[in-house]
Short mmCIF file of C-alpha atoms and ligand atoms in Angstrom, two decimals:
data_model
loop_
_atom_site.label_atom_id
_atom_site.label_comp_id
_atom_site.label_asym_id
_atom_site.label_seq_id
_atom_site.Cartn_x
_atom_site.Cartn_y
_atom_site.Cartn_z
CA UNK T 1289 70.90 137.54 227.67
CA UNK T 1290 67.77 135.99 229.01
CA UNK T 1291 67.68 135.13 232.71
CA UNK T 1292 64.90 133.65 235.36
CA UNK T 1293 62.98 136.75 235.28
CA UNK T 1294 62.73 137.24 231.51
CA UNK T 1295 59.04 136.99 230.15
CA UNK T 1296 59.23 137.64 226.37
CA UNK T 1297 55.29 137.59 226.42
CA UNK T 1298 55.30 140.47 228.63
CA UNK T 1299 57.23 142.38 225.74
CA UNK T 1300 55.14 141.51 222.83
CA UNK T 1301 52.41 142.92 225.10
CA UNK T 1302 53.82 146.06 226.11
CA UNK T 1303 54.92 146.59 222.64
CA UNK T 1304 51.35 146.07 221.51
CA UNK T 1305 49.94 148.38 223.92
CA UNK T 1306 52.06 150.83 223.70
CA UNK T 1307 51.64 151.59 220.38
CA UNK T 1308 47.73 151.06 220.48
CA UNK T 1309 47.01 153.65 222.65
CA UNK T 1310 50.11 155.67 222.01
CA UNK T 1311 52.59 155.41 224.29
CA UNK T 1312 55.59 154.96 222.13
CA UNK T 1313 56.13 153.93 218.29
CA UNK T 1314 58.87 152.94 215.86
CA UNK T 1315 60.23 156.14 214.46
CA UNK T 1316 59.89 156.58 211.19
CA UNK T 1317 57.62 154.12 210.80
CA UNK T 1318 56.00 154.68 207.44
CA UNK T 1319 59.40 154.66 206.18
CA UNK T 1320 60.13 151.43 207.69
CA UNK T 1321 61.35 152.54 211.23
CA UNK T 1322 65.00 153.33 212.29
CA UNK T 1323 66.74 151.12 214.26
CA UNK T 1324 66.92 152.36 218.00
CA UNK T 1325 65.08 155.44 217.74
CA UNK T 1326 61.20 155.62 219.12
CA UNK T 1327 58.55 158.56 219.53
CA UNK T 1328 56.86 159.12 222.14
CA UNK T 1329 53.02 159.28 221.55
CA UNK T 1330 50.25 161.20 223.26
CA UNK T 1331 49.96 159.65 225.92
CA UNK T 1332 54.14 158.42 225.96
CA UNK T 1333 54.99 161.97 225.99
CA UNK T 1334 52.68 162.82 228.78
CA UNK T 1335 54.70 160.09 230.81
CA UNK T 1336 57.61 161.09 230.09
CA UNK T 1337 57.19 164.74 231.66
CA UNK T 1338 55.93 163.34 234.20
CA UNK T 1339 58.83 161.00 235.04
CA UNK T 1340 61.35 164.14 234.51
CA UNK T 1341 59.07 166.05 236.49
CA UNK T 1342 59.09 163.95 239.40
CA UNK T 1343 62.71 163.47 239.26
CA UNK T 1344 63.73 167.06 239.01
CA UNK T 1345 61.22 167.48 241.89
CA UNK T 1346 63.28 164.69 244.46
CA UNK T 1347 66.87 165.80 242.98
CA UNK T 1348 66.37 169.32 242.43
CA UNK T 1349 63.50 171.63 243.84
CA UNK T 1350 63.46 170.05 247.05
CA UNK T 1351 67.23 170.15 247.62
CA UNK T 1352 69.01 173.23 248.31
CA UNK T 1353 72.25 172.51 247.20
CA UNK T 1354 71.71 171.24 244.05
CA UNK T 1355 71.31 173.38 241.22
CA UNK T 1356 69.96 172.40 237.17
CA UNK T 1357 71.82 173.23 234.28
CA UNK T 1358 70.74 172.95 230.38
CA UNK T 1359 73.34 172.60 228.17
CA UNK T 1360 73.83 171.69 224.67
CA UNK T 1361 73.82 168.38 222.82
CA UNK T 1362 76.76 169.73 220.90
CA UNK T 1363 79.92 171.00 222.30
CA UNK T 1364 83.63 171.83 221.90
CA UNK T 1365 84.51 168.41 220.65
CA UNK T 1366 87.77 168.47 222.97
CA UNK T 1367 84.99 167.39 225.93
CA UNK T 1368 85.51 164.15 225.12
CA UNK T 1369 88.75 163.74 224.26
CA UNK T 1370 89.08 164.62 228.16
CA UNK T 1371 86.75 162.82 228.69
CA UNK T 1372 88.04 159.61 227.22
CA UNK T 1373 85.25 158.93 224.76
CA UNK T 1374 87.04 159.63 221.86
CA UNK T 1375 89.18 157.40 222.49
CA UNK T 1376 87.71 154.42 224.81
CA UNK T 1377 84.23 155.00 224.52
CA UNK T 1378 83.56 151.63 222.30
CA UNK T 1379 82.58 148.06 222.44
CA UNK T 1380 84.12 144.72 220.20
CA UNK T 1381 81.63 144.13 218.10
CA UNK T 1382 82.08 141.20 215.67
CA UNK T 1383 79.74 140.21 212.38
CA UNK T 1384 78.49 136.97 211.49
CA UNK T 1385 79.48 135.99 208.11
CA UNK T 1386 76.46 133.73 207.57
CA UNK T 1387 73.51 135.18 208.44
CA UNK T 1388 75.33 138.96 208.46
CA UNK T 1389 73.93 139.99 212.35
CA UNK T 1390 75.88 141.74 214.36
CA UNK T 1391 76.79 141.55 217.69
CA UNK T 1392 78.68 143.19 221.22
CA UNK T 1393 81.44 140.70 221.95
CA UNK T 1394 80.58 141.37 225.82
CA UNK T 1395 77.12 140.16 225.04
CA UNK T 1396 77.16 137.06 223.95
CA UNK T 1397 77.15 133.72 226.16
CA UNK T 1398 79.69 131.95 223.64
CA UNK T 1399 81.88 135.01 221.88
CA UNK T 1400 82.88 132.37 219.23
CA UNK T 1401 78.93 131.36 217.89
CA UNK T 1402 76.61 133.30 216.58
CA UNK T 1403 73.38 134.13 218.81
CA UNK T 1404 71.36 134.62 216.00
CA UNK T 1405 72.10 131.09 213.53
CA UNK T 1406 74.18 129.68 215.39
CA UNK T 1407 77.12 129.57 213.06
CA UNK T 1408 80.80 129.70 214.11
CA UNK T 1409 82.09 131.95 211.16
CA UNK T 1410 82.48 135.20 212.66
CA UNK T 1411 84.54 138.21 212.00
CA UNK T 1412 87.59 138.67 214.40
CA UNK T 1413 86.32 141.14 217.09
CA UNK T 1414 86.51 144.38 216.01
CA UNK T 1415 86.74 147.96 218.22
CA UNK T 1416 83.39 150.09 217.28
CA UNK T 1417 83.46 153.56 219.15
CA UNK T 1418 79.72 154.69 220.10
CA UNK T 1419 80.26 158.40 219.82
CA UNK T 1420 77.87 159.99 217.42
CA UNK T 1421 79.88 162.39 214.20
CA UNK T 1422 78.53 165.61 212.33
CA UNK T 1423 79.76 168.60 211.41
CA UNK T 1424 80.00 171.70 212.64
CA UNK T 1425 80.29 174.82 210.15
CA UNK T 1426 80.40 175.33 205.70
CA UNK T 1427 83.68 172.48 205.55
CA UNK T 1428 82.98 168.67 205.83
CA UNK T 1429 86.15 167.68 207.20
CA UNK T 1430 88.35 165.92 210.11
CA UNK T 1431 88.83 169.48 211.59
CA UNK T 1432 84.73 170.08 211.77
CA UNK T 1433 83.87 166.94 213.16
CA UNK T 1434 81.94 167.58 216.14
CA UNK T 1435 80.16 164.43 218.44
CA UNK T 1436 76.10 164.39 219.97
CA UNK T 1437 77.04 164.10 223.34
CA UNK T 1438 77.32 160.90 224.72
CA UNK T 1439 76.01 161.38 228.00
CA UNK T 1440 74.23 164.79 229.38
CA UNK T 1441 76.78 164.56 232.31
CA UNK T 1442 80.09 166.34 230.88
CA UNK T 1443 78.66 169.35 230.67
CA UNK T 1444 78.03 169.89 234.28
CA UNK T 1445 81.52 169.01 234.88
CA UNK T 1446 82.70 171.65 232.08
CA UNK T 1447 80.71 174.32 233.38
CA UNK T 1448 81.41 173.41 236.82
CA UNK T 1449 82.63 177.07 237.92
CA UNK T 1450 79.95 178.81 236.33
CA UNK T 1451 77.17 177.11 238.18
CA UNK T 1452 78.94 177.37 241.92
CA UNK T 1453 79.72 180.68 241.39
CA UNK T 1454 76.52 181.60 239.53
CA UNK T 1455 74.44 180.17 242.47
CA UNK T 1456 77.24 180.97 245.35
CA UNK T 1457 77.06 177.47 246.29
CA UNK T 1458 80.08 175.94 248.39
CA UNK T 1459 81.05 172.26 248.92
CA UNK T 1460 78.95 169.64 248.87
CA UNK T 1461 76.76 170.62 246.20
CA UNK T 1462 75.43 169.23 243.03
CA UNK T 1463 74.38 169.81 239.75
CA UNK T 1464 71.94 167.88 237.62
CA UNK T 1465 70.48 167.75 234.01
CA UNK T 1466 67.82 166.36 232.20
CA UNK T 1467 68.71 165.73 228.40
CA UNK T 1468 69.21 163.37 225.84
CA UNK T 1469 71.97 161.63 224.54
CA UNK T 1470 73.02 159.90 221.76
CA UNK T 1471 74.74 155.98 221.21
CA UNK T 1472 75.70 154.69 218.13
CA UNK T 1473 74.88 150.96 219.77
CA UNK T 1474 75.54 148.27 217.92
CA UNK T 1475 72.80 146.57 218.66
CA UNK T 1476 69.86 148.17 219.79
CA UNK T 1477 67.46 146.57 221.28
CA UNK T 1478 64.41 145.21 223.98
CA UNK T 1479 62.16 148.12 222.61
CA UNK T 1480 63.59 151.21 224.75
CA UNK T 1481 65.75 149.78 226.82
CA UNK T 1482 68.78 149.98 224.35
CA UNK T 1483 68.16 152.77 222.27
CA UNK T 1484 70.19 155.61 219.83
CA UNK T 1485 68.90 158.47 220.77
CA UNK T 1486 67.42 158.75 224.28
CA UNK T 1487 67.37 160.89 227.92
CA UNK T 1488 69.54 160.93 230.72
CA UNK T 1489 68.45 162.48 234.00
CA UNK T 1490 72.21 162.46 235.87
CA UNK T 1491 73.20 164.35 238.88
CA UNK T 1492 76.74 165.13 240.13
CA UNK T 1493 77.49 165.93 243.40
CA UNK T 1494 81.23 167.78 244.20
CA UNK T 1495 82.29 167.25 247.90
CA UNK T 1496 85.72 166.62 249.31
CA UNK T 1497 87.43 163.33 249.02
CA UNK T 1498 87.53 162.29 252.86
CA UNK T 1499 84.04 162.37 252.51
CA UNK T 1500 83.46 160.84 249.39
CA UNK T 1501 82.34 157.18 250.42
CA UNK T 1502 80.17 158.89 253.40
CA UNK T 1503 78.93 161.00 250.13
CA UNK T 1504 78.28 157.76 247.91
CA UNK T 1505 76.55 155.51 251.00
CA UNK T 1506 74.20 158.95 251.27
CA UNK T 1507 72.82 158.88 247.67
CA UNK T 1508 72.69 155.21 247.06
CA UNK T 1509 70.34 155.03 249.59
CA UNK T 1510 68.34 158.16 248.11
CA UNK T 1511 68.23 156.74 245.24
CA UNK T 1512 67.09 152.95 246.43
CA UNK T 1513 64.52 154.98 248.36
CA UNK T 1514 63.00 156.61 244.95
CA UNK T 1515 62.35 153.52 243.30
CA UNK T 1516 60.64 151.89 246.59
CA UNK T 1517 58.28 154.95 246.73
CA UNK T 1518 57.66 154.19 243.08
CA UNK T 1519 56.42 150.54 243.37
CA UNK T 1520 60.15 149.09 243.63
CA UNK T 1521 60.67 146.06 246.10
CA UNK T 1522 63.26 143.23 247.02
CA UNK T 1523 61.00 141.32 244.65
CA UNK T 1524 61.78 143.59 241.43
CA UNK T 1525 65.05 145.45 242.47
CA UNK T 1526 68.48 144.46 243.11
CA UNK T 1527 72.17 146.10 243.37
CA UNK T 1528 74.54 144.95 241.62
CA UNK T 1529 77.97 145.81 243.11
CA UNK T 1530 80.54 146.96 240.81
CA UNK T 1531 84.23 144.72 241.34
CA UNK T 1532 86.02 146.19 238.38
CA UNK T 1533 86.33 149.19 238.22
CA UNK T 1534 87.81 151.79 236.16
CA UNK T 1535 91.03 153.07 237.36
CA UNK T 1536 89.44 156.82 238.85
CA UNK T 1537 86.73 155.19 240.75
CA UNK T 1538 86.66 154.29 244.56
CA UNK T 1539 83.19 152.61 243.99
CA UNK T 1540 80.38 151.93 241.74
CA UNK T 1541 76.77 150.32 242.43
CA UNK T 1542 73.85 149.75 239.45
CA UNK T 1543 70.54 149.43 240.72
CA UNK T 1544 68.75 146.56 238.54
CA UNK T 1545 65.17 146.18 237.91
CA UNK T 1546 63.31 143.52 236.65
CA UNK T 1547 62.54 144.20 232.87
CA UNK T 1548 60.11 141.79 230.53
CA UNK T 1549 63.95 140.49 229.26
CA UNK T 1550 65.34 140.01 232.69
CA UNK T 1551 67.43 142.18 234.98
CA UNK T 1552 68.75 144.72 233.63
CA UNK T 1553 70.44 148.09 234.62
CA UNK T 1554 67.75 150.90 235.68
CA UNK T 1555 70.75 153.68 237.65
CA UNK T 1556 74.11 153.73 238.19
CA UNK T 1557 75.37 155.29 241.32
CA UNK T 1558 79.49 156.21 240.85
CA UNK T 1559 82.54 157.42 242.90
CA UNK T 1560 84.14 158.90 240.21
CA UNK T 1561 87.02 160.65 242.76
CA UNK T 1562 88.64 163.59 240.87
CA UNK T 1563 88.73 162.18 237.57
CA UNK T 1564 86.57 164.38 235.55
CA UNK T 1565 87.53 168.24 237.28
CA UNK T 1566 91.10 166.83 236.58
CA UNK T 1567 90.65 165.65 233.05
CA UNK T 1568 88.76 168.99 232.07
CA UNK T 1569 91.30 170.77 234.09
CA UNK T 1570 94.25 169.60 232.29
CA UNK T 1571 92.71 169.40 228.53
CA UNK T 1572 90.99 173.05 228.91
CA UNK T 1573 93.96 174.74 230.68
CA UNK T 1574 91.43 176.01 233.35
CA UNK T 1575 91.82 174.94 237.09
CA UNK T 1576 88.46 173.42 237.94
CA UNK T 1577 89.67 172.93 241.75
CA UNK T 1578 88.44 174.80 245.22
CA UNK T 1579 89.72 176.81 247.63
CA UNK T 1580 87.67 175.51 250.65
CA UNK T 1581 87.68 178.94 253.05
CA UNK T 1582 86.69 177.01 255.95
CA UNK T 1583 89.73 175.06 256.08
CA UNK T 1584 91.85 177.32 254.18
CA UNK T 1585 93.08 174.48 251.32
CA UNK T 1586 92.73 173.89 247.37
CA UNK T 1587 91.55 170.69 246.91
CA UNK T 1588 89.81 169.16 243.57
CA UNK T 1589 86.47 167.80 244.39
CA UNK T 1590 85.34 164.84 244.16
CA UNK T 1591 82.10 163.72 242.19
CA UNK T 1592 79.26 161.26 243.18
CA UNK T 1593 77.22 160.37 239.95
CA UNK T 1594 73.12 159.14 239.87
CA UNK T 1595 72.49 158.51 236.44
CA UNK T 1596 69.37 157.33 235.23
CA UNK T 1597 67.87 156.93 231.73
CA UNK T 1598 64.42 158.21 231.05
CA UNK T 1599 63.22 155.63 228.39
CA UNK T 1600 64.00 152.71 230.97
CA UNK T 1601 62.30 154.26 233.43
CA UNK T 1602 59.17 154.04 232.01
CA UNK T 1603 59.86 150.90 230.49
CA UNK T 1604 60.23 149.74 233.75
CA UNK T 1605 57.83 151.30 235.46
CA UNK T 1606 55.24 149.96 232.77
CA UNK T 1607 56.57 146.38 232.79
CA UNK T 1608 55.96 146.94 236.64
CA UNK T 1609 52.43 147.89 236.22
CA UNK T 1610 51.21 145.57 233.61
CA UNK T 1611 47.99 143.00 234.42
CA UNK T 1612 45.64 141.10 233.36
CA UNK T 1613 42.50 141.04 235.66
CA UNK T 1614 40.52 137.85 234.04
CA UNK T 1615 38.80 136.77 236.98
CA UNK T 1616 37.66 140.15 238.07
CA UNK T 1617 35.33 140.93 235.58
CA UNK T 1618 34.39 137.41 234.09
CA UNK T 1619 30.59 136.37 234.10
CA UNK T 1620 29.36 133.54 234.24
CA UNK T 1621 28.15 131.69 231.06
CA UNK T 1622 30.19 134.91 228.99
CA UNK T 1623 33.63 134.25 227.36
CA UNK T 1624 36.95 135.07 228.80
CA UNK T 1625 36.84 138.41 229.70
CA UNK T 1626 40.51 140.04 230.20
CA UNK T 1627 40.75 143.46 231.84
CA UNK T 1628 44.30 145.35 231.08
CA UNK T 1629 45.38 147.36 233.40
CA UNK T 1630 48.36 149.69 234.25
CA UNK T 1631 48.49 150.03 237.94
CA UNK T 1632 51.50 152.85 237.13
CA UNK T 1633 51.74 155.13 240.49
CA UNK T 1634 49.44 158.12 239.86
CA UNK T 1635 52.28 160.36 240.08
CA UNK T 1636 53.57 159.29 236.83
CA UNK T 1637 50.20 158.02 235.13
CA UNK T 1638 49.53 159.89 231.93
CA UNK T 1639 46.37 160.62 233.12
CA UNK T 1640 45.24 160.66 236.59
CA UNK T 1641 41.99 161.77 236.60
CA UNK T 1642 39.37 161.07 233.87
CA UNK T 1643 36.06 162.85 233.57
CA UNK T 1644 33.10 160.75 232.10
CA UNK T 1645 29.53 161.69 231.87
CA UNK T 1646 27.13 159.49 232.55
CA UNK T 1647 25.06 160.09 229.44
CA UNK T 1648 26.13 162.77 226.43
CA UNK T 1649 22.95 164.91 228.06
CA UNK T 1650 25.65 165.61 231.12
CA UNK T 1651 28.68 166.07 229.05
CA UNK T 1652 29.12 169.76 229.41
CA UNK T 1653 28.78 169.61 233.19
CA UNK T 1654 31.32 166.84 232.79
CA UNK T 1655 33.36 168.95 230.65
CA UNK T 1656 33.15 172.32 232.90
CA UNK T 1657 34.50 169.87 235.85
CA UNK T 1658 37.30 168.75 233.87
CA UNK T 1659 38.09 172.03 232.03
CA UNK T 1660 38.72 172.98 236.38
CA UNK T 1661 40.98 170.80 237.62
CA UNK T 1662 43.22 169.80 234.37
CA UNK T 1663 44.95 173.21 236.35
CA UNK T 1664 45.87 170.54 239.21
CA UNK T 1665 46.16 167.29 237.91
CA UNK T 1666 46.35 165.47 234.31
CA UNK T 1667 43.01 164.91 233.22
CA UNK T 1668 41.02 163.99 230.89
CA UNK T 1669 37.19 164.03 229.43
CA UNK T 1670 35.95 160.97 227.49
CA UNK T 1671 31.92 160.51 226.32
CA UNK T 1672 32.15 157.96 224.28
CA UNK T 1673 31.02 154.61 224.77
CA UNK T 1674 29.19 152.91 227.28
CA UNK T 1675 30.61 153.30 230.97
CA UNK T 1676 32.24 150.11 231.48
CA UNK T 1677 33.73 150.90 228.33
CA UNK T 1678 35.24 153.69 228.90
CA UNK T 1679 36.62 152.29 232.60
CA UNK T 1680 38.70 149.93 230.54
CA UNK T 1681 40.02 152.57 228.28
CA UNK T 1682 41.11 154.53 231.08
CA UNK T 1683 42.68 150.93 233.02
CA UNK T 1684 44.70 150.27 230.02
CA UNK T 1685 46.33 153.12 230.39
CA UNK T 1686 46.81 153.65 233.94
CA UNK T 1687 44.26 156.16 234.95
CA UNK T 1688 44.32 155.71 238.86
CA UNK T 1689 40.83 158.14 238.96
CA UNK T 1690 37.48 158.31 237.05
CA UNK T 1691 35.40 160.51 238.47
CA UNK T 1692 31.32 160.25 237.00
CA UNK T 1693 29.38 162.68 236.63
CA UNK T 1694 25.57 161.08 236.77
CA UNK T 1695 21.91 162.71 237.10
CA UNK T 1696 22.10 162.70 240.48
CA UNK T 1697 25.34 165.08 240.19
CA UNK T 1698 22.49 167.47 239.46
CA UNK T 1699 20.68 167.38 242.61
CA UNK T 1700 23.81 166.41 245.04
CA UNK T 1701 26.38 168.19 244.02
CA UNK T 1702 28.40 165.02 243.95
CA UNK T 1703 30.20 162.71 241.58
CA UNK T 1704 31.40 159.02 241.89
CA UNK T 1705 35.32 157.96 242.14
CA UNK T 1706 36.31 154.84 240.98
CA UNK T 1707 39.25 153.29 241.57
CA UNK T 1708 41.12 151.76 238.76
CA UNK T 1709 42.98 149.32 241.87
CA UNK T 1710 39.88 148.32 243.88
CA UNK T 1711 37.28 148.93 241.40
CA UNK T 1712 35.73 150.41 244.92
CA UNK T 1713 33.53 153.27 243.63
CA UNK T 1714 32.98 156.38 246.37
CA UNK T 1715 30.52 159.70 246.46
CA UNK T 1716 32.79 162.41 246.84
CA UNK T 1717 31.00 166.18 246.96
CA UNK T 1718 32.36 168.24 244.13
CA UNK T 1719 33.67 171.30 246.25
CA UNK T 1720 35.77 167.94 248.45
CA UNK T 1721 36.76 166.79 245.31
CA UNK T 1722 40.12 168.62 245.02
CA UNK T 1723 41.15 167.72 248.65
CA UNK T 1724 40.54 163.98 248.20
CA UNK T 1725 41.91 163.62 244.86
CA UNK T 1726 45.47 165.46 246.33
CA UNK T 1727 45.16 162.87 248.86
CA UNK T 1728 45.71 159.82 247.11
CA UNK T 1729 47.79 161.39 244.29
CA UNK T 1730 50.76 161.92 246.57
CA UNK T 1731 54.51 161.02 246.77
P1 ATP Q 1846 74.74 149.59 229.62
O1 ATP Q 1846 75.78 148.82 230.37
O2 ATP Q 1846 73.34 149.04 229.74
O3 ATP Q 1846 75.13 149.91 228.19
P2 ATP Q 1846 75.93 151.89 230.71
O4 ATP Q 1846 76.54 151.35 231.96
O5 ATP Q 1846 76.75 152.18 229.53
O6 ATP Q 1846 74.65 151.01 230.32
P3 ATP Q 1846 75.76 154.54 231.62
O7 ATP Q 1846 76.76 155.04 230.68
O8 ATP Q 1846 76.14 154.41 233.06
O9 ATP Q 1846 75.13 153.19 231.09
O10 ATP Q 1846 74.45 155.44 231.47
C1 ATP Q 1846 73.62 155.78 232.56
C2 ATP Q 1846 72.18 155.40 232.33
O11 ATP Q 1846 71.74 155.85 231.05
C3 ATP Q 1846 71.93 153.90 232.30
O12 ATP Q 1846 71.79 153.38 233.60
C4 ATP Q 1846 70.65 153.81 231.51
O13 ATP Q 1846 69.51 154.04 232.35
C5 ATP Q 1846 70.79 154.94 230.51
N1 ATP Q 1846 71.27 154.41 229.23
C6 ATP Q 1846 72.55 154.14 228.87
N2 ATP Q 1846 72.62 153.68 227.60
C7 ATP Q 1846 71.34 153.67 227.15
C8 ATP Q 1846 70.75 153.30 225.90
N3 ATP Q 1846 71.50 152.90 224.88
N4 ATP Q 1846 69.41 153.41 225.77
C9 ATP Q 1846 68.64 153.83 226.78
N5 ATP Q 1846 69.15 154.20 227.98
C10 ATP Q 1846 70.47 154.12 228.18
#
């Protein structure tokens, strides 16, 4: 649905860029793509760490009560019959009968016309359940049907016991994964943002209910925090407050971001209460809850969700850092000049640090330099093309840092930092260079 902040241009553009310098493309393209599914490219891939990285970094490593867990996309299909995907986990989707598109009931502005043509002759809305199907083992039938999980979250909850014994942890402590999941959406689409196949990054925490809402307030705000560190203001974030909710929950927040198609749903922070240790408790015939030694009680614990996608992450963050710089670098008497440029935080650039010689006669000193410090940062070496040339190459993508390496480098011992931001160009000494580089590529 298109709203104030939508800017369809933006899209095209991203789009274009993305898969010019190979960020992310269709999949399958030479086959004519696959609806909802999208590599990630050289550079896209290099991103994408990045933004796991950096996540598991803030959730994980620098928590001590929250441990990581890797599960598998496929599991004992009962999961989500506890769950409740097997049986809820779908949208209405209705067809139009003139011009054959499909649509999410919940979607559209006026259920009973078609968004597409514009014609009233639609199917009557129909259930569609998103859970993925194959088959597990030699027989291809109802008993072997197994699902691609849904969302990477169910597993935590399943192996619950494992991990807090495993890692001795006691109440409040979390668990988080990184991993993909898989939507059969009706209708995919607004490149990444509503995908088949994509990656969660989700994080439950177990505490006790009395201090579940103390719990929720806590990571809310963790969370809000994140995305202001990562360029993330009043102007291009919002919360949208969940009113309905489903039956188990106590309280529910999204945190929105503006995308090139509007606002749109980046997180969701959840009060899920006891719903899911219950659920798995009950299906599996194993009692998920916790004897709290402190106070000398059983209680079930109740789980706090973060749950992020991957894919709009960097969609967002790239829709985020997207300009055009015309007056900048326009001369007088030339034509329109237009310098793209990412200005993604350099924690999450695919690059941060490019190496450029000033002329091929300095490229293995160039080289050597680069060949040191891709150990510390994400570099990259690039002789080809004139200077200014290569600048832009390195805007387009969101290199905060090109460091030159000139004649002078000889004699010096020095290179030159430029800025992708200010364009401000610096002397740093080489043996400084490690020092000053950490200092601006920082959290
Ligand atoms: P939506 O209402 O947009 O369908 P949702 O509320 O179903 O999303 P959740 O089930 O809460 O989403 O999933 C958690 C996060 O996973 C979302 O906030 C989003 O970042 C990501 N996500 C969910 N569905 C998709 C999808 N089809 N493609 C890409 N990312 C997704």
């Amino acid at each position: 649905m298109a709203d104030e902040a939508s800017n369809p241009e933006l899209m095209d553009k991203l789009v274009s860029l993305c898969k010019r310098r190979g960020f992310v493309f269709p999949s399958s393209e030479i086959y004519g793509g696959f609806n909802g599914f999208w590599d990630y490219g050289p550079y896209g891939c290099r991103m994408k760490r990045a933004v796991e990285a950096l996540w598991w970094k803030e959730m994980v490593e620098t928590r001590d009560n929250i441990e990581g867990l890797d599960s598998t996309i496929i599991a004992n299909p009962t999961i989500w019959k506890a769950s409740g995907h097997i049986d809820q986990f779908s949208d209405l989707m209705t067809d139009c009968k003139t011009c054959k598109a499909r649509h999410r009931v919940d979607q559209m502005d006026d259920p009973t016309t078609c968004p597409a043509c514009g014609s009233k002759d639609l199917t009557e809305p129909k259930e569609f359940n998103l859970m993925m199907k194959t088959f597990v083992g030699p027989v291809f039938d109802d008993e072997h049907v197994a699902y691609l999980r849904a969302e990477s979250c169910q597993p935590i909850f399943v192996d619950f016991h494992s991990v807090r014994v495993a890692a001795r942890q006691k109440l409040p402590f979390g668990v988080a994964q990184v991993g993909k999941a898989f939507r059969n959406e009706i209708n995919p689409r607004n490149f990444t943002f509503r995908s088949r196949e994509f990656t969660q990054m989700e994080m439950e925490f177990f505490c006790d209910g009395d201090e579940g809402m103390k719990w929720f307030e806590y990571w809310k705000e963790q969370r809000i925090n994140y995305y202001k560190k990562l360029g993330f203001s009043d102007d291009n974030m919002r919360i949208y407050v969940h009113e309905k909710l489903a039956h188990y929950a106590k309280a529910a927040i999204d945190i929105e971001v503006k995308f090139p198609f509007g606002w749109g749903e980046l997180e969701g922070v959840h009060h899920r209460g006891t719903w899911d240790l219950s659920q798995h408790s009950k299906f599996s015939g194993e009692d998920l809850s916790y004897f709290d030694h402190d106070n000398h009680r059983t209680i079930m614990p109740t789980v706090i969700e973060t749950s992020v996608g991957v894919d709009r992450t960097m969609l967002a963050l790239l829709a985020n850092a997207y300009d055009e710089d015309v007056a900048a670098t326009k001369k007088e008497g030339q034509e329109e000049d237009v310098r793209v440029v990412l200005h993604l935080p350099a924690l999450v650039a695919p690059i941060q640090v490019a190496f450029l010689p000033q002329s091929k006669k300095l490229s293995e000193n160039a080289h050597a330099l680069c060949k040191t410090f891709e150990r510390y940062f994400r570099c990259e070496f690039d002789e080809t093309g004139s200077i200014g040339k290569r600048y832009r190459r390195q805007d387009e993508i969101g290199t905060p840092y090109c460091v030159t390496f000139d004649f002078d480098s000889l004699n010096d011992n020095a290179v030159t930092v430029r800025d992708r931001d200010t364009m401000q160009q610096e002397r740093v000494g080489i043996t400084q260079l490690r020092d000053y580089l950490e200092g601006k590529i920082g959290f």
